[in-house]
PDB file of C-alpha atoms in Angstrom:
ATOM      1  CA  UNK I 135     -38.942 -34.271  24.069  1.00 66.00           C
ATOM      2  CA  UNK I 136     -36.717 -34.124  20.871  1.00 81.00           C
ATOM      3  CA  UNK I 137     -34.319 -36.552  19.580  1.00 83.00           C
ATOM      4  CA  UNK I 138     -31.762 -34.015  20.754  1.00 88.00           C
ATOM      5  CA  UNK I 139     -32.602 -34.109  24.340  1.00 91.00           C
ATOM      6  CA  UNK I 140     -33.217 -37.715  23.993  1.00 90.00           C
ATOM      7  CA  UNK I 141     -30.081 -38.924  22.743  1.00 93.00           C
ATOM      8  CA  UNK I 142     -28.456 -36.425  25.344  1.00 94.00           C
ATOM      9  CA  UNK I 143     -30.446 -38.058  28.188  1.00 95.00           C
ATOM     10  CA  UNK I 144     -29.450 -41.754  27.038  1.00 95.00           C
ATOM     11  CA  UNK I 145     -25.658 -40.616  26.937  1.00 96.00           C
ATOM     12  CA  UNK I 146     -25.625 -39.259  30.340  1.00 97.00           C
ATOM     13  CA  UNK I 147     -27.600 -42.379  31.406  1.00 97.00           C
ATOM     14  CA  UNK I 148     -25.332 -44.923  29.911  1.00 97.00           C
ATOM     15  CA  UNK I 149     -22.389 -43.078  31.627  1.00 98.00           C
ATOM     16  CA  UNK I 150     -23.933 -43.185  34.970  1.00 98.00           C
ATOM     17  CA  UNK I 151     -24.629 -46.657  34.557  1.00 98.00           C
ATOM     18  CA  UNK I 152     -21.102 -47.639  33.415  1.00 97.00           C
ATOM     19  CA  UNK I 153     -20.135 -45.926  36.422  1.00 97.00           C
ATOM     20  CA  UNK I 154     -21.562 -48.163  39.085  1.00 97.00           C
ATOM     21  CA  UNK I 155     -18.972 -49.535  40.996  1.00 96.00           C
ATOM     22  CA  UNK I 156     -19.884 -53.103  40.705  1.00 96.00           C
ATOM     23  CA  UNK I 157     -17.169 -54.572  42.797  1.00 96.00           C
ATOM     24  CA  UNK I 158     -17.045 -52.209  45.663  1.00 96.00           C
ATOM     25  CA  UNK I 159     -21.009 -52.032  46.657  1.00 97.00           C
ATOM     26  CA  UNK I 160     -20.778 -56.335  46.364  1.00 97.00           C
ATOM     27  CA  UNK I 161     -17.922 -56.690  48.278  1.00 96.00           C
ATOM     28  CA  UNK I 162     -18.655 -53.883  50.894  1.00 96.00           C
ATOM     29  CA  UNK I 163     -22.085 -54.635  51.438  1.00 96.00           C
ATOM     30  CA  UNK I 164     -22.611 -58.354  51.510  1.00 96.00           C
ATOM     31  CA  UNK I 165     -18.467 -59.683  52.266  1.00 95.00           C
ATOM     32  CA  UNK I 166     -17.798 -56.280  54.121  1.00 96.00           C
ATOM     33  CA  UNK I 167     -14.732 -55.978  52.217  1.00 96.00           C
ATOM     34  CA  UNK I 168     -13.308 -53.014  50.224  1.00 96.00           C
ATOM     35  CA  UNK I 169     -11.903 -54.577  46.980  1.00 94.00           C
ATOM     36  CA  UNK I 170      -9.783 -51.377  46.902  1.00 93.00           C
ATOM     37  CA  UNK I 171      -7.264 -52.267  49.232  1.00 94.00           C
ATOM     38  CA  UNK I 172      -6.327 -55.626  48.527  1.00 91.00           C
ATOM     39  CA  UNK I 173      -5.086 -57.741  45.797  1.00 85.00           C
ATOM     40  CA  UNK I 174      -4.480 -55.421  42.612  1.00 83.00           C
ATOM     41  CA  UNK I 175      -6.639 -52.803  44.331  1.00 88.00           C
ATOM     42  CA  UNK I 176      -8.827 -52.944  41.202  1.00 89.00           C
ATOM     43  CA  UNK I 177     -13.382 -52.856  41.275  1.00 92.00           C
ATOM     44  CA  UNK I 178     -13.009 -55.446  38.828  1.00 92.00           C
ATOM     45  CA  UNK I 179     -14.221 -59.291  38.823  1.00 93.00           C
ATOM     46  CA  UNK I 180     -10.637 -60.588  38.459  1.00 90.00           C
ATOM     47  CA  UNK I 181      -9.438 -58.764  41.830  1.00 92.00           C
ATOM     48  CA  UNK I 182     -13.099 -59.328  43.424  1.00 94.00           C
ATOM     49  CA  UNK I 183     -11.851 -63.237  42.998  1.00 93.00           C
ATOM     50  CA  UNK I 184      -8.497 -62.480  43.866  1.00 90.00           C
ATOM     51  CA  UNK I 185     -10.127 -61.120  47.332  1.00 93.00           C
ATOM     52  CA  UNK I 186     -13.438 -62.452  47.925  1.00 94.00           C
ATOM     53  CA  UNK I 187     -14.010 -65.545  45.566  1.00 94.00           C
ATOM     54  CA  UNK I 188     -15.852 -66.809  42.923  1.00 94.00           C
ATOM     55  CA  UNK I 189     -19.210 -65.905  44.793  1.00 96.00           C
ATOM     56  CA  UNK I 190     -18.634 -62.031  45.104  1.00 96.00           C
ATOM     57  CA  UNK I 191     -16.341 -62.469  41.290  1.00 96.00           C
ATOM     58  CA  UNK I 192     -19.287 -63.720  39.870  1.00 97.00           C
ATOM     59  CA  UNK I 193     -22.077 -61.323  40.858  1.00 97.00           C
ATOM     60  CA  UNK I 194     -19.770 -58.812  39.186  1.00 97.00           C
ATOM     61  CA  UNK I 195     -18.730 -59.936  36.302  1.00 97.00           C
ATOM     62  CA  UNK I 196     -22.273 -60.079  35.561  1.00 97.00           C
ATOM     63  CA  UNK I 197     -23.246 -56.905  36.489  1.00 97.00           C
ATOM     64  CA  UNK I 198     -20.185 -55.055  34.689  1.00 97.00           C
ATOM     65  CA  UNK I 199     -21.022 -57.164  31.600  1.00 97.00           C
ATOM     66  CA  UNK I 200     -25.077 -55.952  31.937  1.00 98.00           C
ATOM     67  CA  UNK I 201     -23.643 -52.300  32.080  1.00 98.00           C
ATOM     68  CA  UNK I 202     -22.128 -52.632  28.901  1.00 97.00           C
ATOM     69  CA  UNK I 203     -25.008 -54.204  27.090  1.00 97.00           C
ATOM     70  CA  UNK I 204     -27.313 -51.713  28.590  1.00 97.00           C
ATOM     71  CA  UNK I 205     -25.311 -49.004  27.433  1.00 97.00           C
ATOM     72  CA  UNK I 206     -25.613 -50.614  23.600  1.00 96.00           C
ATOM     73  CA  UNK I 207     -29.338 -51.314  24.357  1.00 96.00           C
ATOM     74  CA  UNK I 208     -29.962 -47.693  25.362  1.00 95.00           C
ATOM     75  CA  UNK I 209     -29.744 -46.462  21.408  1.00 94.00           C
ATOM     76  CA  UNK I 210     -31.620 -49.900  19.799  1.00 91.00           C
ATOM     77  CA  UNK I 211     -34.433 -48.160  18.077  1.00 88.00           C
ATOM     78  CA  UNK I 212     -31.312 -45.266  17.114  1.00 89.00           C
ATOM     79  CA  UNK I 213     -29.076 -46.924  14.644  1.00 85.00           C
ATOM     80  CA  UNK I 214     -25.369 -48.625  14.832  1.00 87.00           C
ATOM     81  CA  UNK I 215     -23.246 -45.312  15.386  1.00 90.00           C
ATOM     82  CA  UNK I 216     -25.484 -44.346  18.728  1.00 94.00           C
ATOM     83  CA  UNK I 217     -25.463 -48.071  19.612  1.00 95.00           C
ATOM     84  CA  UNK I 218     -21.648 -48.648  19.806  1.00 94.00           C
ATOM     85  CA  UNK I 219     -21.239 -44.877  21.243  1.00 94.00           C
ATOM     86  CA  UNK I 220     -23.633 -46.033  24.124  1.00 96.00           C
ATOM     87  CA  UNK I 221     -21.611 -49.171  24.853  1.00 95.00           C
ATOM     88  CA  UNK I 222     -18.279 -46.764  24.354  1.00 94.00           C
ATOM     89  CA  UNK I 223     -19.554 -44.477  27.483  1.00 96.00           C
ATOM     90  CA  UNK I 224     -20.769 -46.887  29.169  1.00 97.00           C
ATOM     91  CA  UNK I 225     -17.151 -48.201  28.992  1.00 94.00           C
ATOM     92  CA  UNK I 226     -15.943 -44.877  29.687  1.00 95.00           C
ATOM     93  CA  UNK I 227     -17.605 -44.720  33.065  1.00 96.00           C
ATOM     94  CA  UNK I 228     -16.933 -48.158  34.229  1.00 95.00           C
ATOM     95  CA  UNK I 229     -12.983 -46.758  33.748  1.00 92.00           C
ATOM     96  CA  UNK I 230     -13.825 -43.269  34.850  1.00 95.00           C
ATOM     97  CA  UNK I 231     -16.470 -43.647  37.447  1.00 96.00           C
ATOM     98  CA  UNK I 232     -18.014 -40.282  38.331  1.00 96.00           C
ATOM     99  CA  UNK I 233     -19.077 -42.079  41.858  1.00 96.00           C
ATOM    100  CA  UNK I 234     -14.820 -43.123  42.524  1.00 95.00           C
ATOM    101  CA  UNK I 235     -13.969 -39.764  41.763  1.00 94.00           C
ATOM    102  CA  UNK I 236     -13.434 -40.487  37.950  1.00 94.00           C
ATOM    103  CA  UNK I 237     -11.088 -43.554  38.842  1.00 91.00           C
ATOM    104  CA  UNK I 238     -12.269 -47.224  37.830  1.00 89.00           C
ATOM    105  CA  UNK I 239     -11.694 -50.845  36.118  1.00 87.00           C
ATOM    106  CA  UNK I 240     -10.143 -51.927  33.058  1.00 86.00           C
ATOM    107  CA  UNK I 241     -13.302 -52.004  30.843  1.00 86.00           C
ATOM    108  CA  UNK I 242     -12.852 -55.475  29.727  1.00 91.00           C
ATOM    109  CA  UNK I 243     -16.068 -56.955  31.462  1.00 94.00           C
ATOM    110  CA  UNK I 244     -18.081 -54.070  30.127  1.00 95.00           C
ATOM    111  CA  UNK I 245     -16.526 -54.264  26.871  1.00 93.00           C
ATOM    112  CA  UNK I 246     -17.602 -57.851  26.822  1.00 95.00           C
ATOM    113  CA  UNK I 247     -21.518 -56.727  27.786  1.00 97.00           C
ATOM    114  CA  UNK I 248     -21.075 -54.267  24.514  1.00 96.00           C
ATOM    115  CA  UNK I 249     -20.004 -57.309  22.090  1.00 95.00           C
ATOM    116  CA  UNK I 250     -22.531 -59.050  23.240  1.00 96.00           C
ATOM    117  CA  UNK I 251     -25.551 -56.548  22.350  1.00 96.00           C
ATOM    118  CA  UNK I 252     -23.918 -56.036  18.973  1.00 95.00           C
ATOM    119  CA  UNK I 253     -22.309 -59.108  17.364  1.00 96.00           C
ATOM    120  CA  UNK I 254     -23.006 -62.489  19.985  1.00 96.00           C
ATOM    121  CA  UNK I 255     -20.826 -64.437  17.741  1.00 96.00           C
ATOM    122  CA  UNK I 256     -17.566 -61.898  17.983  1.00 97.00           C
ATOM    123  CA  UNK I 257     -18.233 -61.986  21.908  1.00 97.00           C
ATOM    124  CA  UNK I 258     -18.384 -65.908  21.776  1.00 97.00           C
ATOM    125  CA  UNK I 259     -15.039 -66.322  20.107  1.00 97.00           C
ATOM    126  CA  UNK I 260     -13.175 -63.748  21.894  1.00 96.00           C
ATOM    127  CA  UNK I 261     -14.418 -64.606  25.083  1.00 96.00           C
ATOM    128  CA  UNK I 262     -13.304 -68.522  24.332  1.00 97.00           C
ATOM    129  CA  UNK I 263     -10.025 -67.713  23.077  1.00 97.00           C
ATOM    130  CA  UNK I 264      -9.583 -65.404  26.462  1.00 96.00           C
ATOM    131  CA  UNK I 265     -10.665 -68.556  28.306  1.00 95.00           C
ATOM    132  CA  UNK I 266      -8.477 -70.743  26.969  1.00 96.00           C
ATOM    133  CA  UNK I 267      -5.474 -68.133  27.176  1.00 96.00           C
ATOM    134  CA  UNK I 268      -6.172 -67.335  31.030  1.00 94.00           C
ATOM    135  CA  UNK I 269      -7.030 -71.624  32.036  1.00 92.00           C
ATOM    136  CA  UNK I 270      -3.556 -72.271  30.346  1.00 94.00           C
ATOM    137  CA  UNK I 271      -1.557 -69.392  32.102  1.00 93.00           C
ATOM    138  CA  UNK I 272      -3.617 -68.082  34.597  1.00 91.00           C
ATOM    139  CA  UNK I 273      -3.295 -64.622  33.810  1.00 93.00           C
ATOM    140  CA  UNK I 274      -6.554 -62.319  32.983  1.00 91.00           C
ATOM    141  CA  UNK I 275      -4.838 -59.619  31.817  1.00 92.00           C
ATOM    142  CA  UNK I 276      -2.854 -61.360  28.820  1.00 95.00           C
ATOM    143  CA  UNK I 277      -6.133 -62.999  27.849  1.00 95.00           C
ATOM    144  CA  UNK I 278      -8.229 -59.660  28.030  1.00 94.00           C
ATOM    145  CA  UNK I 279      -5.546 -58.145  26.084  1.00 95.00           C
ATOM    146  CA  UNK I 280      -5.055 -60.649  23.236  1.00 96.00           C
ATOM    147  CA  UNK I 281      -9.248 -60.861  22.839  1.00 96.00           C
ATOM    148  CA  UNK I 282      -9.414 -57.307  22.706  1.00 95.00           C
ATOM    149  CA  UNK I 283      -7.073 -57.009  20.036  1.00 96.00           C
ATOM    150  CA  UNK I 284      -8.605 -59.884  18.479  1.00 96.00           C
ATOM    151  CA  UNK I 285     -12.252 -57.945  18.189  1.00 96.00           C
ATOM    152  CA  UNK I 286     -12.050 -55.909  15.267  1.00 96.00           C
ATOM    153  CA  UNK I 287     -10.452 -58.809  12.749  1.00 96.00           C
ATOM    154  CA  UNK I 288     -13.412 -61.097  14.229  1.00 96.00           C
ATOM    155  CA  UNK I 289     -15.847 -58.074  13.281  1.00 96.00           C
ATOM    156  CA  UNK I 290     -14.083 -58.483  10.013  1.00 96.00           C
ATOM    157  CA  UNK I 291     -14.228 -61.544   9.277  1.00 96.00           C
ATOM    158  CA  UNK I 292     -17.587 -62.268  10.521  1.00 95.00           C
ATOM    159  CA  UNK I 293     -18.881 -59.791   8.146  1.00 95.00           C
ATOM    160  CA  UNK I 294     -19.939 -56.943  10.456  1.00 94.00           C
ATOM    161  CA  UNK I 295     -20.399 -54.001   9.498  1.00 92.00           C
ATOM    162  CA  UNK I 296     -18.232 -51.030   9.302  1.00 92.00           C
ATOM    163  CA  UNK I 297     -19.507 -49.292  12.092  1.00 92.00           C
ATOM    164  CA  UNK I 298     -18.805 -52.820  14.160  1.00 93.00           C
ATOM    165  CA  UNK I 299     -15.281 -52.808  12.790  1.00 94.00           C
ATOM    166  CA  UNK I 300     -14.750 -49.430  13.527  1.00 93.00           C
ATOM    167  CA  UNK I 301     -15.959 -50.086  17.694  1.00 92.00           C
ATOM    168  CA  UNK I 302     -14.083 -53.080  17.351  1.00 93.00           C
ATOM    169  CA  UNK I 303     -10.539 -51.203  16.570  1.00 94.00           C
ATOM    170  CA  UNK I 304     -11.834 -48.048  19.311  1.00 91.00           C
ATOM    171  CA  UNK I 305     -12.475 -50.864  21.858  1.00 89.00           C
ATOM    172  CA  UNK I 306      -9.559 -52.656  21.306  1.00 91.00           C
ATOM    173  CA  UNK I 307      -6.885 -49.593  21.611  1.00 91.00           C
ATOM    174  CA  UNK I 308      -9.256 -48.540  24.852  1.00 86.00           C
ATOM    175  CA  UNK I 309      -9.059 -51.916  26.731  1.00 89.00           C
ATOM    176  CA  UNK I 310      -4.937 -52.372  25.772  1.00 91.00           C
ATOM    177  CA  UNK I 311      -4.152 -48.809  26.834  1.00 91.00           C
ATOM    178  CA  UNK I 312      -5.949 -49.341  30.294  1.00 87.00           C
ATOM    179  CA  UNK I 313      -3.457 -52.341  30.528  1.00 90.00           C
ATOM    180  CA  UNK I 314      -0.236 -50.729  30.057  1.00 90.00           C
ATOM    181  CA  UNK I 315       1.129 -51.478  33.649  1.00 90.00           C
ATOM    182  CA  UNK I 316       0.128 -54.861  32.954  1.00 90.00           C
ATOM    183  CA  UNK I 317       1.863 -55.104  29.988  1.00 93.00           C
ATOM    184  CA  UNK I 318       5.194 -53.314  31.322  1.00 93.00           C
ATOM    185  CA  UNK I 319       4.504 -56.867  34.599  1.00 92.00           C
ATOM    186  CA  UNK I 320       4.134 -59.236  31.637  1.00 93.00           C
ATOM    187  CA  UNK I 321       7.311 -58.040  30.053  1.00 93.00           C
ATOM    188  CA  UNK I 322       8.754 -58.223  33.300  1.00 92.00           C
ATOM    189  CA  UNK I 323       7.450 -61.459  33.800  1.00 90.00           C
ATOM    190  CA  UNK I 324       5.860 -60.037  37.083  1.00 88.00           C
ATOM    191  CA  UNK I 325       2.285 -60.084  36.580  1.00 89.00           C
ATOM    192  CA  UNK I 326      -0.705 -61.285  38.713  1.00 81.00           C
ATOM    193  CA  UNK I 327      -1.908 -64.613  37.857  1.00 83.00           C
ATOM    194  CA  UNK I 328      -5.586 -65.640  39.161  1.00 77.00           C
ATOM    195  CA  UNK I 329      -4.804 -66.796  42.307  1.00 72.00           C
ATOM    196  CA  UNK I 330      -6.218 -65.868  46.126  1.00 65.00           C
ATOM    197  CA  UNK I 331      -4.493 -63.837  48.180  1.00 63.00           C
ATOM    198  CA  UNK I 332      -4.861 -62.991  51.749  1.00 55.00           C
ATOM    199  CA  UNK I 333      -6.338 -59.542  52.590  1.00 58.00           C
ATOM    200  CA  UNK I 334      -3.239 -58.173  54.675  1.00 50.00           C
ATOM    201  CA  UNK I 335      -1.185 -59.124  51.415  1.00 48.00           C
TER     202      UNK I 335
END
């Protein structure tokens, strides 16, 4: 096999395993409950809590953070540019699922699973300053936004490497972009905080 073929066949994977719908084959097949319909109607952990609980939330935040790092992982042995572009589609499919008929999450817990296979400091800091944003206001999407924006100064300033920087600013723009409704409800000052809701809501 070349390196061609090879790097082809790692791209498609890490897209196909971005796109496993964490949230809907946990909730469906072990709390019988389509994520989709309730809540925000999002796959993601934050709805999956909203919905479920912590012990469906959990289980996927983990796995949507694995995709991402996975996706990095893919393109170790590679080099830095077909690192980050592993994590980026494995970001793209969590967002634009091929199995949800290219529909998906935010990105922000696979985002997290990229920092964390390339700089585990960055991901520590950003995902402490999003904890401390969402325990003080109890909104998920102001914290994911303000730690994504946060990622490619941290890159910076932690003395990453261009190629970091430059995933840093790419991720950044992707995860804020996928939030725009959410920003339009926080400027309306109607957003979802974290908070259970009951599924005929």
């Amino acid at each position: 096999m070349n390196d061609t073929v090879m790097l082809l066949l790692y791209g498609i994977l890490a897209y196909i395993i971005g796109s496993i719908p964490s949230g809907l084959i946990i909730g469906k097949t072990f709390f019988n409950t389509d994520v989709r319909l309730y809540g925000s109607k999002n796959i993601g952990a934050t709805n999956t809590y909203r919905v479920i609980g912590i012990k469906a939330a959990l289980p996927v935040f983990l796995c949507d953070t694995a995709k991402g790092a996975i996706g990095v992982l893919l393109f170790s042995s590679v080099g830095p540019m077909y690192m980050i572009l592993g994590g980026i589609l494995a970001m793209i499919g969590h967002n634009w699922s091929i199995f949800l008929g290219f529909k998906g999450g935010r990105g922000v817990a696979t985002g997290l699973g990229v920092l964390i296979a390339l700089s585990p400091l960055v991901a520590l800091i950003c995902f402490t300053i999003w904890g401390i944003i969402v325990y003080f206001t109890k909104i998920v999407s102001l914290g994911s936004i303000v730690a994504a924006a946060l990622v490619p100064f941290m890159m910076y300033f932690t003395n990453e490497s261009l190629w970091f920087i430059g995933f840093g600013g790419v991720a950044a723009l992707f995860v804020i972009v996928r939030h725009k409704d959410n920003i339009s409800r926080l400027l309306a000052g109607k957003e979802l905080k974290v908070e259970r809701v009951k599924k005929g809501d």
